[in-house]
Tab-separated table of N, CA, C and O in Angstrom:
chain	number	residue	atom	x	y	z
R	1	MET	N	-150.832	92.362	73.395
R	1	MET	CA	-150.233	92.572	72.157
R	1	MET	C	-148.943	92.203	72.810
R	1	MET	O	-148.569	92.091	74.165
R	2	ASN	N	-148.767	91.231	71.400
R	2	ASN	CA	-147.241	89.930	71.524
R	2	ASN	C	-146.142	90.938	71.026
R	2	ASN	O	-146.518	91.412	69.913
R	3	LEU	N	-145.226	91.066	71.473
R	3	LEU	CA	-143.903	90.907	70.923
R	3	LEU	C	-142.915	90.685	70.620
R	3	LEU	O	-141.974	89.970	71.428
R	4	THR	N	-142.663	90.300	69.282
R	4	THR	CA	-140.782	89.950	69.045
R	4	THR	C	-140.251	90.524	68.470
R	4	THR	O	-140.063	91.735	67.246
R	5	ILE	N	-138.778	91.193	68.815
R	5	ILE	CA	-137.596	91.468	69.168
R	5	ILE	C	-136.552	90.883	68.530
R	5	ILE	O	-135.814	90.344	69.076
R	6	SER	N	-136.036	91.413	66.937
R	6	SER	CA	-135.274	90.205	66.713
R	6	SER	C	-133.906	90.858	66.174
R	6	SER	O	-134.396	92.419	65.397
R	7	GLY	N	-132.238	90.031	66.184
R	7	GLY	CA	-131.476	91.146	65.628
R	7	GLY	C	-131.018	90.394	64.258
R	7	GLY	O	-131.374	89.033	64.639
R	8	HIS	N	-130.544	90.530	63.505
R	8	HIS	CA	-129.781	90.324	62.302
R	8	HIS	C	-128.649	90.882	61.848
R	8	HIS	O	-128.529	91.661	61.575
R	9	HIS	N	-127.581	90.013	61.705
R	9	HIS	CA	-126.289	90.123	62.379
R	9	HIS	C	-125.520	91.280	63.209
R	9	HIS	O	-125.188	92.612	63.899
R	10	LEU	N	-126.680	91.039	64.582
R	10	LEU	CA	-126.918	92.474	65.703
R	10	LEU	C	-127.170	90.969	66.839
R	10	LEU	O	-128.617	90.374	66.544
R	11	GLU	N	-126.791	91.176	67.664
R	11	GLU	CA	-127.541	90.536	69.544
R	11	GLU	C	-127.678	91.965	69.843
R	11	GLU	O	-127.757	93.228	70.078
R	12	VAL	N	-129.413	91.471	70.431
R	12	VAL	CA	-130.838	92.857	70.825
R	12	VAL	C	-130.090	92.559	72.562
R	12	VAL	O	-130.098	91.125	72.932
R	13	THR	N	-129.716	94.096	72.329
R	13	THR	CA	-129.154	93.883	74.223
R	13	THR	C	-130.397	93.891	75.316
R	13	THR	O	-131.178	95.185	74.608
R	14	PRO	N	-130.426	93.745	76.124
R	14	PRO	CA	-131.577	94.429	77.085
R	14	PRO	C	-132.022	96.106	77.062
R	14	PRO	O	-132.914	96.303	76.741
R	15	ALA	N	-130.385	96.853	76.856
R	15	ALA	CA	-131.028	98.259	76.624
R	15	ALA	C	-131.686	98.559	75.419
R	15	ALA	O	-132.737	99.514	75.671
R	16	LEU	N	-130.940	97.722	74.523
R	16	LEU	CA	-131.631	97.811	73.199
R	16	LEU	C	-133.236	97.288	73.450
R	16	LEU	O	-134.253	98.223	72.785
R	17	ARG	N	-133.466	96.305	73.497
R	17	ARG	CA	-134.491	95.673	73.400
R	17	ARG	C	-135.658	97.052	74.949
R	17	ARG	O	-136.820	97.165	74.100
R	18	SER	N	-135.154	97.231	75.672
R	18	SER	CA	-135.816	98.024	76.372
R	18	SER	C	-136.656	99.115	75.201
R	18	SER	O	-137.440	99.815	75.647
R	19	TYR	N	-135.504	99.761	75.388
R	19	TYR	CA	-135.588	101.184	73.759
R	19	TYR	C	-136.747	101.406	73.380
R	19	TYR	O	-137.761	101.884	72.896
R	20	VAL	N	-136.977	99.901	72.760
R	20	VAL	CA	-137.978	99.528	71.210
R	20	VAL	C	-139.152	99.674	71.887
R	20	VAL	O	-140.299	99.859	71.236
R	21	THR	N	-139.128	99.082	73.411
R	21	THR	CA	-140.773	98.167	74.268
R	21	THR	C	-140.854	99.496	74.123
R	21	THR	O	-141.772	99.757	74.669
R	22	GLY	N	-140.242	101.096	74.607
R	22	GLY	CA	-140.448	102.330	75.168
R	22	GLY	C	-141.050	103.150	74.084
R	22	GLY	O	-141.978	103.574	74.269
R	23	LYS	N	-140.508	102.833	73.300
R	23	LYS	CA	-141.136	103.637	72.056
R	23	LYS	C	-141.899	103.073	71.722
R	23	LYS	O	-143.480	103.568	71.154
R	24	LEU	N	-142.795	101.252	71.601
R	24	LEU	CA	-143.877	100.956	70.760
R	24	LEU	C	-144.776	101.529	71.822
R	24	LEU	O	-145.456	100.838	71.269
R	25	ASP	N	-145.085	101.593	73.240
R	25	ASP	CA	-146.047	102.739	73.807
R	25	ASP	C	-147.133	103.452	73.878
R	25	ASP	O	-147.680	103.447	73.289
R	26	ARG	N	-145.927	104.364	72.352
R	26	ARG	CA	-146.331	105.520	72.069
R	26	ARG	C	-147.080	104.285	70.786
R	26	ARG	O	-148.626	105.843	70.881
R	27	ILE	N	-147.536	103.380	69.795
R	27	ILE	CA	-148.350	103.403	69.356
R	27	ILE	C	-149.883	102.470	70.047
R	27	ILE	O	-150.558	103.290	69.595
R	28	SER	N	-149.246	101.387	70.993
R	28	SER	CA	-150.474	100.872	71.969
R	28	SER	C	-151.246	102.332	72.601
R	28	SER	O	-152.548	101.650	72.641
R	29	ARG	N	-150.779	103.048	73.080
R	29	ARG	CA	-151.551	104.150	74.480
R	29	ARG	C	-152.399	104.596	72.477
R	29	ARG	O	-152.926	105.763	73.127
R	30	HIS	N	-151.517	104.952	71.776
R	30	HIS	CA	-152.928	105.944	70.307
R	30	HIS	C	-154.200	105.243	69.430
R	30	HIS	O	-155.169	105.160	69.524
R	31	PHE	N	-153.990	103.356	70.153
R	31	PHE	CA	-154.466	102.994	69.721
R	31	PHE	C	-154.551	101.336	70.139
R	31	PHE	O	-153.278	100.753	70.593
R	32	ASP	N	-155.504	100.583	71.004
R	32	ASP	CA	-155.331	99.448	71.795
R	32	ASP	C	-155.643	98.303	70.933
R	32	ASP	O	-155.957	97.443	71.745
R	33	GLN	N	-156.401	98.635	70.196
R	33	GLN	CA	-156.562	96.891	69.546
R	33	GLN	C	-155.545	96.221	68.876
R	33	GLN	O	-155.469	96.013	67.753
R	34	VAL	N	-154.159	96.976	69.181
R	34	VAL	CA	-152.749	96.555	68.662
R	34	VAL	C	-152.657	94.553	69.013
R	34	VAL	O	-152.571	94.630	70.105
R	35	VAL	N	-152.780	93.853	68.002
R	35	VAL	CA	-152.619	92.813	68.357
R	35	VAL	C	-151.013	91.709	68.825
R	35	VAL	O	-150.873	91.208	69.552
R	36	ASP	N	-150.139	91.972	66.940
R	36	ASP	CA	-148.877	91.148	67.269
R	36	ASP	C	-148.437	92.898	67.060
R	36	ASP	O	-148.221	93.245	66.050
R	37	VAL	N	-146.383	92.791	67.126
R	37	VAL	CA	-145.670	93.442	66.681
R	37	VAL	C	-144.620	92.506	66.191
R	37	VAL	O	-143.953	92.305	67.236
R	38	LYS	N	-143.613	92.805	65.755
R	38	LYS	CA	-142.405	91.956	64.880
R	38	LYS	C	-141.523	93.185	64.249
R	38	LYS	O	-141.826	93.965	63.497
R	39	VAL	N	-140.317	93.302	65.239
R	39	VAL	CA	-139.762	94.093	65.230
R	39	VAL	C	-138.247	93.170	65.066
R	39	VAL	O	-137.544	92.309	65.082
R	40	LEU	N	-137.822	93.672	63.621
R	40	LEU	CA	-136.335	93.566	63.100
R	40	LEU	C	-135.283	94.489	63.094
R	40	LEU	O	-135.332	94.956	62.339
R	41	LEU	N	-134.429	93.849	63.594
R	41	LEU	CA	-133.342	95.010	63.935
R	41	LEU	C	-132.221	95.008	62.910
R	41	LEU	O	-131.216	93.562	63.100
R	42	THR	N	-131.614	95.133	61.853
R	42	THR	CA	-130.439	94.820	61.238
R	42	THR	C	-129.291	95.677	60.928
R	42	THR	O	-129.221	96.837	60.795
R	43	VAL	N	-127.768	94.728	60.955
R	43	VAL	CA	-126.315	95.765	60.979
R	43	VAL	C	-126.498	95.267	59.017
R	43	VAL	O	-125.928	94.329	59.050
R	44	GLU	N	-126.425	95.648	58.052
R	44	GLU	CA	-126.203	95.638	56.981
R	44	GLU	C	-123.666	96.210	56.953
R	44	GLU	O	-123.927	96.830	57.380
R	45	LYS	N	-123.891	94.806	55.747
R	45	LYS	CA	-122.562	94.952	55.283
R	45	LYS	C	-122.292	95.409	54.409
R	45	LYS	O	-121.777	95.014	53.689
R	46	GLN	N	-122.165	97.191	54.932
R	46	GLN	CA	-121.756	97.638	53.368
R	46	GLN	C	-120.792	98.463	53.622
R	46	GLN	O	-120.511	98.485	55.261
R	47	LYS	N	-119.530	98.901	52.969
R	47	LYS	CA	-119.021	99.563	52.850
R	47	LYS	C	-119.085	100.969	53.423
R	47	LYS	O	-117.932	101.757	54.090
R	48	GLU	N	-119.802	101.623	52.198
R	48	GLU	CA	-120.221	102.817	53.790
R	48	GLU	C	-120.960	103.397	54.450
R	48	GLU	O	-121.874	101.861	54.608
R	49	LYS	N	-120.415	104.126	55.423
R	49	LYS	CA	-121.250	103.806	57.304
R	49	LYS	C	-122.151	104.877	57.456
R	49	LYS	O	-123.012	104.140	57.579
R	50	GLU	N	-123.141	105.377	55.732
R	50	GLU	CA	-124.216	106.049	56.887
R	50	GLU	C	-125.059	104.830	56.067
R	50	GLU	O	-125.510	104.567	55.265
R	51	LYS	N	-126.505	105.434	57.069
R	51	LYS	CA	-127.742	104.741	56.519
R	51	LYS	C	-127.114	103.258	56.590
R	51	LYS	O	-128.011	101.994	56.290
R	52	ARG	N	-126.559	102.263	57.538
R	52	ARG	CA	-125.979	101.211	57.917
R	52	ARG	C	-126.637	99.986	58.639
R	52	ARG	O	-127.068	99.227	58.309
R	53	GLN	N	-127.722	100.742	59.815
R	53	GLN	CA	-128.624	100.506	61.043
R	53	GLN	C	-130.317	100.668	60.493
R	53	GLN	O	-130.091	101.537	59.775
R	54	ARG	N	-130.537	98.861	60.108
R	54	ARG	CA	-132.363	99.425	59.747
R	54	ARG	C	-133.294	98.839	60.642
R	54	ARG	O	-132.254	97.190	61.556
R	55	ALA	N	-134.147	99.209	60.995
R	55	ALA	CA	-134.710	98.705	61.650
R	55	ALA	C	-136.208	98.546	61.139
R	55	ALA	O	-136.906	99.579	60.008
R	56	GLU	N	-137.042	97.357	60.862
R	56	GLU	CA	-138.581	97.104	60.363
R	56	GLU	C	-139.093	96.606	61.069
R	56	GLU	O	-138.993	95.657	61.992
R	57	CYS	N	-140.132	96.999	60.854
R	57	CYS	CA	-141.388	97.140	61.636
R	57	CYS	C	-143.353	96.623	61.110
R	57	CYS	O	-143.193	97.080	59.963
R	58	ASN	N	-143.559	94.902	61.677
R	58	ASN	CA	-145.185	94.326	60.936
R	58	ASN	C	-145.811	94.472	62.339
R	58	ASN	O	-145.894	94.065	63.582
R	59	VAL	N	-147.133	95.567	62.543
R	59	VAL	CA	-147.259	95.256	63.060
R	59	VAL	C	-148.805	95.091	62.972
R	59	VAL	O	-149.424	95.205	61.985
R	60	HIS	N	-149.054	94.316	63.427
R	60	HIS	CA	-150.655	93.935	62.756
R	60	HIS	C	-152.033	94.076	64.101
R	60	HIS	O	-151.382	94.416	65.033
R	61	VAL	N	-153.287	94.776	63.701
R	61	VAL	CA	-153.900	95.339	64.534
R	61	VAL	C	-155.251	94.804	64.082
R	61	VAL	O	-155.281	93.819	63.017
R	62	LYS	N	-156.239	95.086	64.763
R	62	LYS	CA	-157.700	94.771	64.459
R	62	LYS	C	-157.979	95.050	62.381
R	62	LYS	O	-158.534	96.383	62.756
R	63	GLY	N	-158.185	94.758	62.195
R	63	GLY	CA	-158.659	94.288	60.472
R	63	GLY	C	-157.830	95.237	59.353
R	63	GLY	O	-157.853	95.307	58.392
R	64	ASN	N	-156.052	94.830	59.916
R	64	ASN	CA	-155.433	95.985	59.080
R	64	ASN	C	-153.879	95.334	59.034
R	64	ASN	O	-153.191	94.861	60.341
R	65	ASP	N	-153.077	95.485	58.337
R	65	ASP	CA	-151.418	95.060	58.358
R	65	ASP	C	-150.374	96.153	59.059
R	65	ASP	O	-150.523	96.616	56.963
R	66	LEU	N	-150.182	96.566	58.539
R	66	LEU	CA	-148.999	97.875	58.848
R	66	LEU	C	-147.657	97.893	58.987
R	66	LEU	O	-147.291	96.681	59.475
R	67	PHE	N	-146.854	98.235	57.914
R	67	PHE	CA	-145.227	97.710	57.741
R	67	PHE	C	-144.689	99.319	57.553
R	67	PHE	O	-144.681	100.073	56.569
R	68	ALA	N	-143.321	99.117	58.431
R	68	ALA	CA	-142.499	100.384	58.234
R	68	ALA	C	-141.304	99.563	58.333
R	68	ALA	O	-140.733	99.284	58.883
R	69	GLU	N	-140.269	100.865	57.495
R	69	GLU	CA	-138.904	100.312	57.658
R	69	GLU	C	-138.233	101.580	57.649
R	69	GLU	O	-138.449	102.686	57.657
R	70	SER	N	-136.784	101.950	58.446
R	70	SER	CA	-136.253	103.388	58.440
R	70	SER	C	-134.705	102.645	57.950
R	70	SER	O	-134.112	101.210	58.923
R	71	ALA	N	-133.965	103.464	58.227
R	71	ALA	CA	-132.795	103.108	57.915
R	71	ALA	C	-131.885	104.254	58.116
R	71	ALA	O	-132.343	104.996	57.796
R	72	HIS	N	-130.898	104.419	59.071
R	72	HIS	CA	-130.433	105.861	59.887
R	72	HIS	C	-128.610	104.680	59.695
R	72	HIS	O	-128.518	103.601	59.999
R	73	SER	N	-127.809	105.744	60.470
R	73	SER	CA	-126.342	105.766	60.638
R	73	SER	C	-126.403	105.119	62.244
R	73	SER	O	-125.645	104.637	62.059
R	74	ASP	N	-127.096	105.610	62.549
R	74	ASP	CA	-126.807	104.938	63.994
R	74	ASP	C	-128.302	104.436	64.271
R	74	ASP	O	-130.588	104.406	64.292
R	75	LEU	N	-128.531	102.840	65.407
R	75	LEU	CA	-129.699	102.648	65.134
R	75	LEU	C	-130.605	102.806	66.191
R	75	LEU	O	-131.679	102.737	65.899
R	76	TYR	N	-130.575	103.570	67.276
R	76	TYR	CA	-131.184	104.365	68.037
R	76	TYR	C	-132.330	105.188	67.001
R	76	TYR	O	-133.692	105.290	67.278
R	77	ALA	N	-131.442	106.163	66.512
R	77	ALA	CA	-132.097	107.145	65.451
R	77	ALA	C	-133.120	106.095	64.547
R	77	ALA	O	-134.558	106.761	64.243
R	78	ALA	N	-132.869	105.148	64.061
R	78	ALA	CA	-133.155	104.282	62.628
R	78	ALA	C	-135.325	104.173	63.391
R	78	ALA	O	-136.416	103.935	63.388
R	79	VAL	N	-134.493	103.465	64.971
R	79	VAL	CA	-135.553	103.227	65.475
R	79	VAL	C	-136.509	104.525	65.659
R	79	VAL	O	-138.513	103.970	65.540
R	80	ASP	N	-136.085	105.632	65.856
R	80	ASP	CA	-137.248	106.505	66.288
R	80	ASP	C	-137.405	107.277	64.760
R	80	ASP	O	-139.309	107.249	64.846
R	81	GLU	N	-137.027	106.669	63.778
R	81	GLU	CA	-137.484	107.436	62.590
R	81	GLU	C	-138.835	106.462	62.314
R	81	GLU	O	-139.982	106.403	62.068
R	82	LEU	N	-138.358	104.888	62.632
R	82	LEU	CA	-139.693	103.735	62.853
R	82	LEU	C	-141.430	104.040	63.502
R	82	LEU	O	-141.462	103.899	62.433
R	83	VAL	N	-140.542	104.340	64.546
R	83	VAL	CA	-141.543	104.820	65.507
R	83	VAL	C	-142.937	106.019	64.892
R	83	VAL	O	-143.619	105.751	64.975
R	84	ASP	N	-141.748	106.757	64.459
R	84	ASP	CA	-142.703	107.991	64.223
R	84	ASP	C	-143.876	107.808	62.600
R	84	ASP	O	-144.536	107.991	62.363
R	85	LYS	N	-142.912	107.034	61.934
R	85	LYS	CA	-144.040	106.421	61.045
R	85	LYS	C	-144.509	105.597	61.226
R	85	LYS	O	-145.780	105.472	60.540
R	86	LEU	N	-144.744	104.391	62.248
R	86	LEU	CA	-146.098	103.641	62.210
R	86	LEU	C	-147.225	104.366	63.417
R	86	LEU	O	-148.114	104.175	62.969
R	87	ASP	N	-146.838	104.912	63.901
R	87	ASP	CA	-147.555	105.957	64.739
R	87	ASP	C	-148.540	107.065	63.164
R	87	ASP	O	-149.438	106.561	63.856
R	88	ARG	N	-147.706	107.598	62.834
R	88	ARG	CA	-148.755	108.236	61.582
R	88	ARG	C	-149.202	107.067	60.888
R	88	ARG	O	-151.065	107.616	60.614
R	89	GLN	N	-148.975	106.240	60.655
R	89	GLN	CA	-149.477	105.074	59.912
R	89	GLN	C	-151.619	104.702	61.116
R	89	GLN	O	-151.939	104.272	60.251
R	90	VAL	N	-150.602	104.160	62.109
R	90	VAL	CA	-151.322	104.011	63.330
R	90	VAL	C	-152.844	104.963	63.470
R	90	VAL	O	-154.429	104.250	63.162
R	91	VAL	N	-152.341	106.278	63.197
R	91	VAL	CA	-153.210	106.907	63.994
R	91	VAL	C	-154.444	107.383	62.325
R	91	VAL	O	-155.773	107.577	62.061
R	92	ARG	N	-153.290	107.424	60.902
R	92	ARG	CA	-154.371	107.028	59.659
R	92	ARG	C	-155.401	105.720	59.988
R	92	ARG	O	-156.478	106.104	58.940
R	93	HIS	N	-154.455	105.001	60.737
R	93	HIS	CA	-155.695	103.678	60.560
R	93	HIS	C	-157.398	103.878	61.432
R	93	HIS	O	-158.011	103.751	61.009
R	94	LYS	N	-156.826	104.464	62.362
R	94	LYS	CA	-157.933	104.609	63.223
R	94	LYS	C	-158.558	105.905	62.961
R	94	LYS	O	-160.112	105.212	62.917
R	95	ASP	N	-158.675	107.407	62.244
R	95	ASP	CA	-159.326	108.149	61.624
R	95	ASP	C	-160.323	106.881	60.294
R	95	ASP	O	-161.915	107.560	60.096
R	96	ARG	N	-159.543	106.014	59.991
R	96	ARG	CA	-160.007	105.038	58.804
R	96	ARG	C	-161.421	104.850	59.353
R	96	ARG	O	-162.498	103.938	58.595
R	97	LEU	N	-161.015	103.958	60.401
R	97	LEU	CA	-162.877	103.348	61.076
R	97	LEU	C	-163.715	103.780	61.954
R	97	LEU	O	-165.122	103.392	61.819
R	98	GLN	N	-163.431	104.767	62.550
R	98	GLN	CA	-164.059	106.481	62.678
R	98	GLN	C	-165.227	106.983	61.999
R	98	GLN	O	-164.556	106.758	60.904
R	99	ASP	N	-166.296	106.799	62.377
R	99	ASP	CA	-167.587	107.350	61.103
R	99	ASP	C	-167.410	108.911	61.471
R	99	ASP	O	-167.939	109.364	62.726
R	100	HIS	N	-167.295	109.499	60.453
R	100	HIS	CA	-167.199	111.102	60.860
R	100	HIS	C	-168.158	112.167	59.663
R	100	HIS	O	-168.619	112.886	59.882
R	101	HIS	N	-168.657	110.707	59.182
R	101	HIS	CA	-170.390	111.658	58.739
R	101	HIS	C	-171.299	111.737	59.207
R	101	HIS	O	-171.974	110.689	60.599
R	102	CYS	N	-172.230	113.041	59.152
R	102	CYS	CA	-173.201	113.035	59.962
R	102	CYS	C	-173.923	112.176	59.561
R	102	CYS	O	-173.924	111.992	58.283
R	103	PRO	N	-175.199	112.163	59.969
R	103	PRO	CA	-176.461	111.038	59.129
R	103	PRO	C	-176.749	112.206	58.148
R	103	PRO	O	-177.693	113.376	58.197
R	104	LEU	N	-177.691	111.041	57.165
R	104	LEU	CA	-178.431	111.832	56.139
R	104	LEU	C	-179.787	112.439	56.249
R	104	LEU	O	-180.355	111.883	56.875
R	105	LYS	N	-180.007	113.378	55.844
R	105	LYS	CA	-181.279	114.043	56.068
R	105	LYS	C	-182.338	112.968	55.768
R	105	LYS	O	-183.270	113.133	56.178
R	106	ARG	N	-182.685	112.913	54.484
R	106	ARG	CA	-183.174	111.320	54.184
R	106	ARG	C	-184.072	110.291	55.567
R	106	ARG	O	-185.225	109.921	55.346
R	107	ASP	N	-182.743	110.491	56.317
R	107	ASP	CA	-183.178	109.405	57.078
R	107	ASP	C	-184.363	109.974	58.058
R	107	ASP	O	-184.709	109.124	59.078
R	108	GLN	N	-183.684	111.099	58.165
R	108	GLN	CA	-184.655	112.665	59.245
R	108	GLN	C	-186.345	111.957	58.994
R	108	GLN	O	-186.567	112.628	57.695
R	109	PRO	N	-187.116	112.109	59.645
R	109	PRO	CA	-188.773	112.253	59.265
R	109	PRO	C	-188.348	113.453	58.946
R	109	PRO	O	-188.198	114.707	58.962
R	110	ALA	N	-189.392	114.135	57.839
R	110	ALA	CA	-189.540	115.500	57.293
R	110	ALA	C	-190.422	116.050	58.049
R	110	ALA	O	-191.253	115.154	59.057
R	111	MET	N	-190.183	117.262	58.413
R	111	MET	CA	-190.956	118.234	58.911
R	111	MET	C	-192.010	118.684	57.912
R	111	MET	O	-191.559	119.676	57.368
R	112	GLU	N	-193.133	119.451	58.447
R	112	GLU	CA	-194.323	119.376	57.644
R	112	GLU	C	-194.480	120.885	58.329
R	112	GLU	O	-194.371	121.287	59.386
R	113	ALA	N	-194.260	121.662	57.222
R	113	ALA	CA	-194.560	123.927	58.145
R	113	ALA	C	-195.697	123.735	57.149
R	113	ALA	O	-196.797	123.594	57.216
């Protein structure tokens, strides 16, 4: 899994990098066919303080691309919301890949009484 963490108007500290990688381990635990993950952490220059910190993530999994974004007043809380959204998307993608249908009755040989 390739992981890219970048910051916009923000320096990505080692503590922040380890926090994001620790949270993203949950996604790879649910679905092991994750190819590429790109995380963008942003501080917007707004006058109001709430929802200024943003976290965006593009996840390339086998067969699909997933995107989620989150905004919060605290960057760590924004990362938590982002991972929750991505986790739901990954689990839903995994369920779509699995075949939950039972075999059709017409495919089975007919039983004669």
